[in-house]
mmCIF file with all atom_site columns, C-alpha atoms in Angstrom:
data_model
loop_
_atom_site.group_PDB
_atom_site.id
_atom_site.type_symbol
_atom_site.label_atom_id
_atom_site.label_alt_id
_atom_site.label_comp_id
_atom_site.label_asym_id
_atom_site.label_entity_id
_atom_site.label_seq_id
_atom_site.pdbx_PDB_ins_code
_atom_site.Cartn_x
_atom_site.Cartn_y
_atom_site.Cartn_z
_atom_site.occupancy
_atom_site.B_iso_or_equiv
_atom_site.pdbx_formal_charge
_atom_site.auth_seq_id
_atom_site.auth_comp_id
_atom_site.auth_asym_id
_atom_site.auth_atom_id
_atom_site.pdbx_PDB_model_num
ATOM 1   C CA . LYS A 1 1   ? 0.003   0.322  -0.068  1.00 79.00 ? 1   LYS A CA 1
ATOM 2   C CA . LEU A 1 2   ? 1.032   3.664  -0.573  1.00 88.00 ? 2   LEU A CA 1
ATOM 3   C CA . SER A 1 3   ? 1.253   5.758  2.348   1.00 91.00 ? 3   SER A CA 1
ATOM 4   C CA . LEU A 1 4   ? -0.783  9.270  2.032   1.00 91.00 ? 4   LEU A CA 1
ATOM 5   C CA . LEU A 1 5   ? 3.176   11.147 1.591   1.00 92.00 ? 5   LEU A CA 1
ATOM 6   C CA . ASP A 1 6   ? 3.496   8.735  -1.658  1.00 94.00 ? 6   ASP A CA 1
ATOM 7   C CA . TYR A 1 7   ? -0.035  10.007 -2.482  1.00 95.00 ? 7   TYR A CA 1
ATOM 8   C CA . SER A 1 8   ? 0.732   13.561 -1.857  1.00 95.00 ? 8   SER A CA 1
ATOM 9   C CA . ILE A 1 9   ? 3.594   12.978 -3.783  1.00 94.00 ? 9   ILE A CA 1
ATOM 10  C CA . ASN A 1 10  ? 2.536   11.570 -6.808  1.00 95.00 ? 10  ASN A CA 1
ATOM 11  C CA . SER A 1 11  ? -0.785  14.228 -6.961  1.00 96.00 ? 11  SER A CA 1
ATOM 12  C CA . SER A 1 12  ? 2.042   17.038 -6.864  1.00 95.00 ? 12  SER A CA 1
ATOM 13  C CA . LEU A 1 13  ? 4.058   15.553 -9.739  1.00 94.00 ? 13  LEU A CA 1
ATOM 14  C CA . ALA A 1 14  ? 0.609   15.263 -11.309 1.00 95.00 ? 14  ALA A CA 1
ATOM 15  C CA . LEU A 1 15  ? -0.053  19.131 -11.321 1.00 96.00 ? 15  LEU A CA 1
ATOM 16  C CA . LEU A 1 16  ? 3.190   19.801 -11.253 1.00 93.00 ? 16  LEU A CA 1
ATOM 17  C CA . ASN A 1 17  ? 3.650   18.677 -15.554 1.00 92.00 ? 17  ASN A CA 1
ATOM 18  C CA . VAL A 1 18  ? -0.044  20.238 -15.688 1.00 95.00 ? 18  VAL A CA 1
ATOM 19  C CA . VAL A 1 19  ? 1.405   23.643 -14.294 1.00 94.00 ? 19  VAL A CA 1
ATOM 20  C CA . LEU A 1 20  ? 4.452   23.667 -16.388 1.00 91.00 ? 20  LEU A CA 1
ATOM 21  C CA . LYS A 1 21  ? 2.500   22.763 -19.381 1.00 92.00 ? 21  LYS A CA 1
ATOM 22  C CA . LYS A 1 22  ? 0.309   25.523 -18.712 1.00 92.00 ? 22  LYS A CA 1
ATOM 23  C CA . TYR A 1 23  ? 3.573   27.906 -18.787 1.00 91.00 ? 23  TYR A CA 1
ATOM 24  C CA . ASP A 1 24  ? 3.025   28.502 -14.710 1.00 94.00 ? 24  ASP A CA 1
ATOM 25  C CA . ARG A 1 25  ? 6.071   28.424 -12.713 1.00 94.00 ? 25  ARG A CA 1
ATOM 26  C CA . ALA A 1 26  ? 6.510   25.258 -9.907  1.00 95.00 ? 26  ALA A CA 1
ATOM 27  C CA . GLY A 1 27  ? 7.921   25.364 -6.863  1.00 95.00 ? 27  GLY A CA 1
ATOM 28  C CA . LEU A 1 28  ? 8.174   22.931 -3.806  1.00 96.00 ? 28  LEU A CA 1
ATOM 29  C CA . ILE A 1 29  ? 8.234   23.209 0.245   1.00 96.00 ? 29  ILE A CA 1
ATOM 30  C CA . THR A 1 30  ? 8.257   20.323 2.063   1.00 95.00 ? 30  THR A CA 1
ATOM 31  C CA . PHE A 1 31  ? 7.978   20.318 5.771   1.00 94.00 ? 31  PHE A CA 1
ATOM 32  C CA . SER A 1 32  ? 7.378   18.772 9.165   1.00 93.00 ? 32  SER A CA 1
ATOM 33  C CA . ASP A 1 33  ? 9.045   19.870 12.430  1.00 92.00 ? 33  ASP A CA 1
ATOM 34  C CA . LYS A 1 34  ? 11.671  21.651 9.896   1.00 93.00 ? 34  LYS A CA 1
ATOM 35  C CA . ILE A 1 35  ? 11.850  22.437 6.348   1.00 93.00 ? 35  ILE A CA 1
ATOM 36  C CA . GLY A 1 36  ? 12.716  20.073 4.172   1.00 91.00 ? 36  GLY A CA 1
ATOM 37  C CA . THR A 1 37  ? 13.101  21.059 0.823   1.00 92.00 ? 37  THR A CA 1
ATOM 38  C CA . ALA A 1 38  ? 12.650  25.056 -0.622  1.00 94.00 ? 38  ALA A CA 1
ATOM 39  C CA . ILE A 1 39  ? 12.891  25.392 -4.207  1.00 94.00 ? 39  ILE A CA 1
ATOM 40  C CA . ARG A 1 40  ? 11.534  28.581 -6.146  1.00 94.00 ? 40  ARG A CA 1
ATOM 41  C CA . ALA A 1 41  ? 8.763   28.133 -8.361  1.00 94.00 ? 41  ALA A CA 1
ATOM 42  C CA . GLU A 1 42  ? 10.069  28.697 -12.080 1.00 92.00 ? 42  GLU A CA 1
ATOM 43  C CA . ASN A 1 43  ? 9.088   27.359 -15.690 1.00 90.00 ? 43  ASN A CA 1
ATOM 44  C CA . ARG A 1 44  ? 12.220  26.024 -16.721 1.00 87.00 ? 44  ARG A CA 1
ATOM 45  C CA . VAL A 1 45  ? 14.335  23.170 -18.419 1.00 84.00 ? 45  VAL A CA 1
ATOM 46  C CA . GLY A 1 46  ? 15.050  21.561 -15.422 1.00 88.00 ? 46  GLY A CA 1
ATOM 47  C CA . GLN A 1 47  ? 12.495  22.397 -13.058 1.00 90.00 ? 47  GLN A CA 1
ATOM 48  C CA . ILE A 1 48  ? 10.882  19.048 -12.666 1.00 89.00 ? 48  ILE A CA 1
ATOM 49  C CA . GLN A 1 49  ? 13.659  16.783 -12.565 1.00 93.00 ? 49  GLN A CA 1
ATOM 50  C CA . LYS A 1 50  ? 14.881  19.376 -9.440  1.00 94.00 ? 50  LYS A CA 1
ATOM 51  C CA . ILE A 1 51  ? 10.979  18.762 -7.527  1.00 95.00 ? 51  ILE A CA 1
ATOM 52  C CA . ILE A 1 52  ? 11.062  14.977 -8.514  1.00 92.00 ? 52  ILE A CA 1
ATOM 53  C CA . GLU A 1 53  ? 14.506  14.428 -7.207  1.00 93.00 ? 53  GLU A CA 1
ATOM 54  C CA . SER A 1 54  ? 13.911  16.394 -3.899  1.00 94.00 ? 54  SER A CA 1
ATOM 55  C CA . LEU A 1 55  ? 10.243  14.791 -3.289  1.00 92.00 ? 55  LEU A CA 1
ATOM 56  C CA . TYR A 1 56  ? 11.370  11.136 -3.447  1.00 88.00 ? 56  TYR A CA 1
ATOM 57  C CA . LYS A 1 57  ? 14.015  12.157 -0.906  1.00 90.00 ? 57  LYS A CA 1
ATOM 58  C CA . GLU A 1 58  ? 11.194  12.856 1.388   1.00 91.00 ? 58  GLU A CA 1
ATOM 59  C CA . LYS A 1 59  ? 10.497  11.081 4.593   1.00 89.00 ? 59  LYS A CA 1
ATOM 60  C CA . GLU A 1 60  ? 7.823   10.597 6.391   1.00 88.00 ? 60  GLU A CA 1
ATOM 61  C CA . ARG A 1 61  ? 8.295   12.153 10.051  1.00 85.00 ? 61  ARG A CA 1
ATOM 62  C CA . GLU A 1 62  ? 6.281   11.623 13.273  1.00 83.00 ? 62  GLU A CA 1
ATOM 63  C CA . SER A 1 63  ? 6.502   14.879 14.643  1.00 85.00 ? 63  SER A CA 1
ATOM 64  C CA . GLU A 1 64  ? 3.949   17.384 14.435  1.00 88.00 ? 64  GLU A CA 1
ATOM 65  C CA . PRO A 1 65  ? 4.504   19.824 11.684  1.00 93.00 ? 65  PRO A CA 1
ATOM 66  C CA . SER A 1 66  ? 5.249   23.532 12.256  1.00 95.00 ? 66  SER A CA 1
ATOM 67  C CA . TYR A 1 67  ? 3.101   25.471 10.206  1.00 96.00 ? 67  TYR A CA 1
ATOM 68  C CA . GLU A 1 68  ? 4.921   28.682 11.183  1.00 96.00 ? 68  GLU A CA 1
ATOM 69  C CA . LEU A 1 69  ? 8.172   27.800 10.344  1.00 96.00 ? 69  LEU A CA 1
ATOM 70  C CA . LEU A 1 70  ? 6.198   26.832 7.049   1.00 97.00 ? 70  LEU A CA 1
ATOM 71  C CA . PHE A 1 71  ? 4.788   30.273 6.821   1.00 97.00 ? 71  PHE A CA 1
ATOM 72  C CA . GLN A 1 72  ? 8.425   31.418 7.362   1.00 96.00 ? 72  GLN A CA 1
ATOM 73  C CA . ALA A 1 73  ? 9.668   29.527 4.500   1.00 96.00 ? 73  ALA A CA 1
ATOM 74  C CA . ILE A 1 74  ? 7.156   30.633 2.567   1.00 97.00 ? 74  ILE A CA 1
ATOM 75  C CA . ASN A 1 75  ? 7.643   34.355 3.259   1.00 95.00 ? 75  ASN A CA 1
ATOM 76  C CA . ARG A 1 76  ? 11.014  33.630 2.555   1.00 95.00 ? 76  ARG A CA 1
ATOM 77  C CA . VAL A 1 77  ? 11.085  32.121 -1.021  1.00 94.00 ? 77  VAL A CA 1
ATOM 78  C CA . ILE A 1 78  ? 8.102   33.048 -2.429  1.00 94.00 ? 78  ILE A CA 1
ATOM 79  C CA . ARG A 1 79  ? 7.896   36.897 -3.550  1.00 89.00 ? 79  ARG A CA 1
ATOM 80  C CA . ASN A 1 80  ? 4.754   37.532 -5.473  1.00 93.00 ? 80  ASN A CA 1
ATOM 81  C CA . ARG A 1 81  ? 1.169   35.927 -4.712  1.00 94.00 ? 81  ARG A CA 1
ATOM 82  C CA . SER A 1 82  ? 1.150   32.261 -5.643  1.00 95.00 ? 82  SER A CA 1
ATOM 83  C CA . PHE A 1 83  ? -1.326  29.690 -5.734  1.00 96.00 ? 83  PHE A CA 1
ATOM 84  C CA . LEU A 1 84  ? 0.003   27.272 -3.038  1.00 97.00 ? 84  LEU A CA 1
ATOM 85  C CA . MET A 1 85  ? -1.443  23.744 -2.560  1.00 97.00 ? 85  MET A CA 1
ATOM 86  C CA . LEU A 1 86  ? -0.988  21.879 0.915   1.00 97.00 ? 86  LEU A CA 1
ATOM 87  C CA . PHE A 1 87  ? -1.264  18.552 1.694   1.00 96.00 ? 87  PHE A CA 1
ATOM 88  C CA . ALA A 1 88  ? -2.555  18.240 4.884   1.00 93.00 ? 88  ALA A CA 1
ATOM 89  C CA . ASN A 1 89  ? -3.917  15.455 7.455   1.00 89.00 ? 89  ASN A CA 1
ATOM 90  C CA . PHE A 1 90  ? -5.256  17.233 10.624  1.00 90.00 ? 90  PHE A CA 1
ATOM 91  C CA . GLU A 1 91  ? -6.249  14.218 12.883  1.00 84.00 ? 91  GLU A CA 1
ATOM 92  C CA . ASN A 1 92  ? -9.199  16.220 15.308  1.00 91.00 ? 92  ASN A CA 1
ATOM 93  C CA . LEU A 1 93  ? -10.312 19.605 15.621  1.00 94.00 ? 93  LEU A CA 1
ATOM 94  C CA . ASP A 1 94  ? -8.670  20.671 18.330  1.00 95.00 ? 94  ASP A CA 1
ATOM 95  C CA . MET A 1 95  ? -4.738  20.549 15.706  1.00 94.00 ? 95  MET A CA 1
ATOM 96  C CA . ALA A 1 96  ? -7.020  22.325 13.140  1.00 96.00 ? 96  ALA A CA 1
ATOM 97  C CA . MET A 1 97  ? -7.649  25.110 15.076  1.00 96.00 ? 97  MET A CA 1
ATOM 98  C CA . ARG A 1 98  ? -4.156  25.604 16.479  1.00 96.00 ? 98  ARG A CA 1
ATOM 99  C CA . VAL A 1 99  ? -3.472  25.518 12.723  1.00 97.00 ? 99  VAL A CA 1
ATOM 100 C CA . LEU A 1 100 ? -5.746  27.352 11.531  1.00 97.00 ? 100 LEU A CA 1
ATOM 101 C CA . PRO A 1 101 ? -4.437  30.750 12.265  1.00 98.00 ? 101 PRO A CA 1
ATOM 102 C CA . VAL A 1 102 ? -1.194  30.043 10.387  1.00 98.00 ? 102 VAL A CA 1
ATOM 103 C CA . LEU A 1 103 ? -3.018  29.494 7.578   1.00 98.00 ? 103 LEU A CA 1
ATOM 104 C CA . LYS A 1 104 ? -5.153  32.315 7.402   1.00 98.00 ? 104 LYS A CA 1
ATOM 105 C CA . ARG A 1 105 ? -2.442  34.200 7.424   1.00 97.00 ? 105 ARG A CA 1
ATOM 106 C CA . ILE A 1 106 ? -0.830  32.529 4.788   1.00 98.00 ? 106 ILE A CA 1
ATOM 107 C CA . ASN A 1 107 ? -4.033  32.615 2.426   1.00 97.00 ? 107 ASN A CA 1
ATOM 108 C CA . LYS A 1 108 ? -4.319  36.214 3.067   1.00 96.00 ? 108 LYS A CA 1
ATOM 109 C CA . LYS A 1 109 ? -0.862  36.418 0.734   1.00 95.00 ? 109 LYS A CA 1
ATOM 110 C CA . HIS A 1 110 ? -1.227  34.029 -1.251  1.00 97.00 ? 110 HIS A CA 1
ATOM 111 C CA . LEU A 1 111 ? -4.553  31.873 -2.934  1.00 96.00 ? 111 LEU A CA 1
ATOM 112 C CA . LEU A 1 112 ? -4.035  28.395 -0.339  1.00 97.00 ? 112 LEU A CA 1
ATOM 113 C CA . VAL A 1 113 ? -5.575  25.172 -1.421  1.00 98.00 ? 113 VAL A CA 1
ATOM 114 C CA . LEU A 1 114 ? -5.898  22.847 1.359   1.00 97.00 ? 114 LEU A CA 1
ATOM 115 C CA . THR A 1 115 ? -5.828  19.207 0.946   1.00 97.00 ? 115 THR A CA 1
ATOM 116 C CA . MET A 1 116 ? -6.897  16.559 3.520   1.00 95.00 ? 116 MET A CA 1
ATOM 117 C CA . PHE A 1 117 ? -7.363  13.373 3.108   1.00 93.00 ? 117 PHE A CA 1
ATOM 118 C CA . LYS A 1 118 ? -10.494 10.912 3.257   1.00 89.00 ? 118 LYS A CA 1
ATOM 119 C CA . ASP A 1 119 ? -10.101 7.592  5.977   1.00 85.00 ? 119 ASP A CA 1
ATOM 120 C CA . THR A 1 120 ? -11.713 4.588  3.797   1.00 80.00 ? 120 THR A CA 1
ATOM 121 C CA . GLU A 1 121 ? -10.915 2.861  6.280   1.00 82.00 ? 121 GLU A CA 1
ATOM 122 C CA . LEU A 1 122 ? -13.028 4.578  8.788   1.00 77.00 ? 122 LEU A CA 1
ATOM 123 C CA . GLU A 1 123 ? -15.499 5.101  5.835   1.00 79.00 ? 123 GLU A CA 1
ATOM 124 C CA . SER A 1 124 ? -15.772 1.269  5.716   1.00 77.00 ? 124 SER A CA 1
ATOM 125 C CA . ARG A 1 125 ? -16.281 0.918  9.339   1.00 79.00 ? 125 ARG A CA 1
ATOM 126 C CA . ALA A 1 126 ? -19.125 3.528  10.199  1.00 78.00 ? 126 ALA A CA 1
ATOM 127 C CA . ASN A 1 127 ? -20.802 2.131  7.142   1.00 81.00 ? 127 ASN A CA 1
ATOM 128 C CA . GLU A 1 128 ? -20.908 -1.868 8.698   1.00 81.00 ? 128 GLU A CA 1
ATOM 129 C CA . GLU A 1 129 ? -23.623 -2.980 10.050  1.00 83.00 ? 129 GLU A CA 1
ATOM 130 C CA . SER A 1 130 ? -23.277 -3.413 14.113  1.00 78.00 ? 130 SER A CA 1
ATOM 131 C CA . ARG A 1 131 ? -24.655 -6.655 16.027  1.00 81.00 ? 131 ARG A CA 1
ATOM 132 C CA . THR A 1 132 ? -22.442 -6.312 18.988  1.00 84.00 ? 132 THR A CA 1
ATOM 133 C CA . VAL A 1 133 ? -21.397 -3.606 21.924  1.00 85.00 ? 133 VAL A CA 1
ATOM 134 C CA . ASP A 1 134 ? -18.276 -3.512 20.221  1.00 84.00 ? 134 ASP A CA 1
ATOM 135 C CA . SER A 1 135 ? -18.869 -3.090 16.779  1.00 82.00 ? 135 SER A CA 1
ATOM 136 C CA . ILE A 1 136 ? -21.729 -0.177 17.928  1.00 83.00 ? 136 ILE A CA 1
ATOM 137 C CA . TYR A 1 137 ? -18.581 1.374  19.800  1.00 80.00 ? 137 TYR A CA 1
ATOM 138 C CA . LYS A 1 138 ? -16.343 1.003  16.839  1.00 83.00 ? 138 LYS A CA 1
ATOM 139 C CA . THR A 1 139 ? -18.915 2.208  14.424  1.00 84.00 ? 139 THR A CA 1
ATOM 140 C CA . THR A 1 140 ? -19.772 5.466  16.315  1.00 83.00 ? 140 THR A CA 1
ATOM 141 C CA . LEU A 1 141 ? -16.206 6.287  16.911  1.00 85.00 ? 141 LEU A CA 1
ATOM 142 C CA . ALA A 1 142 ? -15.542 6.037  12.959  1.00 80.00 ? 142 ALA A CA 1
ATOM 143 C CA . ARG A 1 143 ? -18.175 7.932  12.130  1.00 83.00 ? 143 ARG A CA 1
ATOM 144 C CA . LYS A 1 144 ? -17.351 10.638 15.078  1.00 87.00 ? 144 LYS A CA 1
ATOM 145 C CA . HIS A 1 145 ? -14.013 10.836 13.512  1.00 84.00 ? 145 HIS A CA 1
ATOM 146 C CA . LEU A 1 146 ? -15.565 11.482 9.505   1.00 85.00 ? 146 LEU A CA 1
ATOM 147 C CA . ASN A 1 147 ? -17.942 13.848 11.004  1.00 88.00 ? 147 ASN A CA 1
ATOM 148 C CA . GLU A 1 148 ? -15.213 15.567 12.653  1.00 91.00 ? 148 GLU A CA 1
ATOM 149 C CA . LYS A 1 149 ? -13.102 15.673 9.463   1.00 91.00 ? 149 LYS A CA 1
ATOM 150 C CA . GLU A 1 150 ? -15.990 16.915 7.433   1.00 93.00 ? 150 GLU A CA 1
ATOM 151 C CA . GLU A 1 151 ? -16.364 20.014 10.430  1.00 95.00 ? 151 GLU A CA 1
ATOM 152 C CA . ILE A 1 152 ? -12.357 20.791 9.456   1.00 96.00 ? 152 ILE A CA 1
ATOM 153 C CA . ALA A 1 153 ? -13.006 21.015 5.666   1.00 96.00 ? 153 ALA A CA 1
ATOM 154 C CA . GLN A 1 154 ? -16.385 23.576 6.301   1.00 97.00 ? 154 GLN A CA 1
ATOM 155 C CA . LEU A 1 155 ? -14.169 25.636 8.929   1.00 97.00 ? 155 LEU A CA 1
ATOM 156 C CA . MET A 1 156 ? -11.909 25.885 6.639   1.00 97.00 ? 156 MET A CA 1
ATOM 157 C CA . ARG A 1 157 ? -13.964 27.084 3.658   1.00 97.00 ? 157 ARG A CA 1
ATOM 158 C CA . ARG A 1 158 ? -15.927 29.811 5.712   1.00 97.00 ? 158 ARG A CA 1
ATOM 159 C CA . GLN A 1 159 ? -12.125 31.636 6.688   1.00 97.00 ? 159 GLN A CA 1
ATOM 160 C CA . GLY A 1 160 ? -11.996 31.467 2.529   1.00 96.00 ? 160 GLY A CA 1
ATOM 161 C CA . ILE A 1 161 ? -9.319  28.615 2.353   1.00 97.00 ? 161 ILE A CA 1
ATOM 162 C CA . HIS A 1 162 ? -10.326 26.484 -0.641  1.00 97.00 ? 162 HIS A CA 1
ATOM 163 C CA . THR A 1 163 ? -10.137 22.787 0.477   1.00 97.00 ? 163 THR A CA 1
ATOM 164 C CA . ILE A 1 164 ? -10.514 19.404 -0.464  1.00 96.00 ? 164 ILE A CA 1
ATOM 165 C CA . VAL A 1 165 ? -11.367 16.596 1.138   1.00 95.00 ? 165 VAL A CA 1
ATOM 166 C CA . ALA A 1 166 ? -10.634 13.407 -1.119  1.00 95.00 ? 166 ALA A CA 1
ATOM 167 C CA . LYS A 1 167 ? -9.888  9.402  -1.028  1.00 93.00 ? 167 LYS A CA 1
ATOM 168 C CA . PRO A 1 168 ? -6.163  9.161  -1.720  1.00 94.00 ? 168 PRO A CA 1
ATOM 169 C CA . GLU A 1 169 ? -6.186  6.890  -4.840  1.00 94.00 ? 169 GLU A CA 1
ATOM 170 C CA . GLU A 1 170 ? -8.555  10.121 -6.323  1.00 95.00 ? 170 GLU A CA 1
ATOM 171 C CA . LEU A 1 171 ? -6.425  12.555 -5.175  1.00 95.00 ? 171 LEU A CA 1
ATOM 172 C CA . SER A 1 172 ? -4.281  13.468 -8.530  1.00 96.00 ? 172 SER A CA 1
ATOM 173 C CA . PRO A 1 173 ? -7.738  14.067 -10.724 1.00 97.00 ? 173 PRO A CA 1
ATOM 174 C CA . ILE A 1 174 ? -8.886  16.330 -8.361  1.00 97.00 ? 174 ILE A CA 1
ATOM 175 C CA . VAL A 1 175 ? -5.833  18.474 -7.279  1.00 96.00 ? 175 VAL A CA 1
ATOM 176 C CA . ILE A 1 176 ? -5.521  19.026 -10.934 1.00 97.00 ? 176 ILE A CA 1
ATOM 177 C CA . GLU A 1 177 ? -9.212  19.877 -11.871 1.00 96.00 ? 177 GLU A CA 1
ATOM 178 C CA . LYS A 1 178 ? -9.105  22.505 -8.906  1.00 96.00 ? 178 LYS A CA 1
ATOM 179 C CA . TYR A 1 179 ? -6.055  24.264 -10.302 1.00 96.00 ? 179 TYR A CA 1
ATOM 180 C CA . LEU A 1 180 ? -7.894  24.168 -13.380 1.00 96.00 ? 180 LEU A CA 1
ATOM 181 C CA . GLU A 1 181 ? -10.819 25.631 -12.603 1.00 95.00 ? 181 GLU A CA 1
ATOM 182 C CA . LEU A 1 182 ? -8.817  28.149 -10.857 1.00 95.00 ? 182 LEU A CA 1
ATOM 183 C CA . LYS A 1 183 ? -7.301  29.348 -13.632 1.00 94.00 ? 183 LYS A CA 1
ATOM 184 C CA . SER A 1 184 ? -10.056 29.423 -16.019 1.00 94.00 ? 184 SER A CA 1
ATOM 185 C CA . LYS A 1 185 ? -11.768 31.636 -13.417 1.00 92.00 ? 185 LYS A CA 1
ATOM 186 C CA . GLY A 1 186 ? -8.742  34.074 -13.878 1.00 88.00 ? 186 GLY A CA 1
ATOM 187 C CA . ILE A 1 187 ? -7.647  33.139 -9.631  1.00 85.00 ? 187 ILE A CA 1
ATOM 188 C CA . ILE A 1 188 ? -4.076  31.938 -10.524 1.00 81.00 ? 188 ILE A CA 1
#
C-alpha cells in the first residue's frame, strides 16, 4: 500500500506536470518539524527534475508539523502572490484550530488550497452494520471522526481557504481539476 506521503508526492507530480504545461511556474516547499526542501518557483528546463529528486528524498516523520515554520519559509522563498497546494491531515478539530491562524495568514498573502485525506478504512467501518456492543462502539467512533473531518473542512472553507477532502487514490485528478478551475476563473 502507498502511504499518504506517497499519494501526496504522486499528486504533486501530476499537478506539476500540468502547471508547467500551462506555462506557470512551479516550486516546492516540504516541511514537518523542520523545512525539508525549498525550491523557488520557475518554469525552465530542469525544474521538474529538481522537484522530482527532492520529493523522492522525502521521508515520513512522526513529529507534529510546524506550520509557523512553513509560513516563515513561504515568506522567505515566495516573492509574489502564488497558488499554494498544501497537503495536510488534521486528526482532530483541536489540531486544526491550532493551525488555523497560520493558514489564514498564508491565505491572506497567497491563494491557498488545503488538501486533506478521507480515511477510507473509517468510512468502511462507519457504514458497517453493527451487531455487538463492541462493533457499535467502533462504528460510532468512526462516524464521529468522519464528521469531525468534515467539520474541519467546513471551518477552513468558512475562513476562505479552498479545501479539498478526497480519497487518497482519487487525489491526483481532483487536485488537477481544482487548479484548472481556479486558473479558468482567472484567480491564478
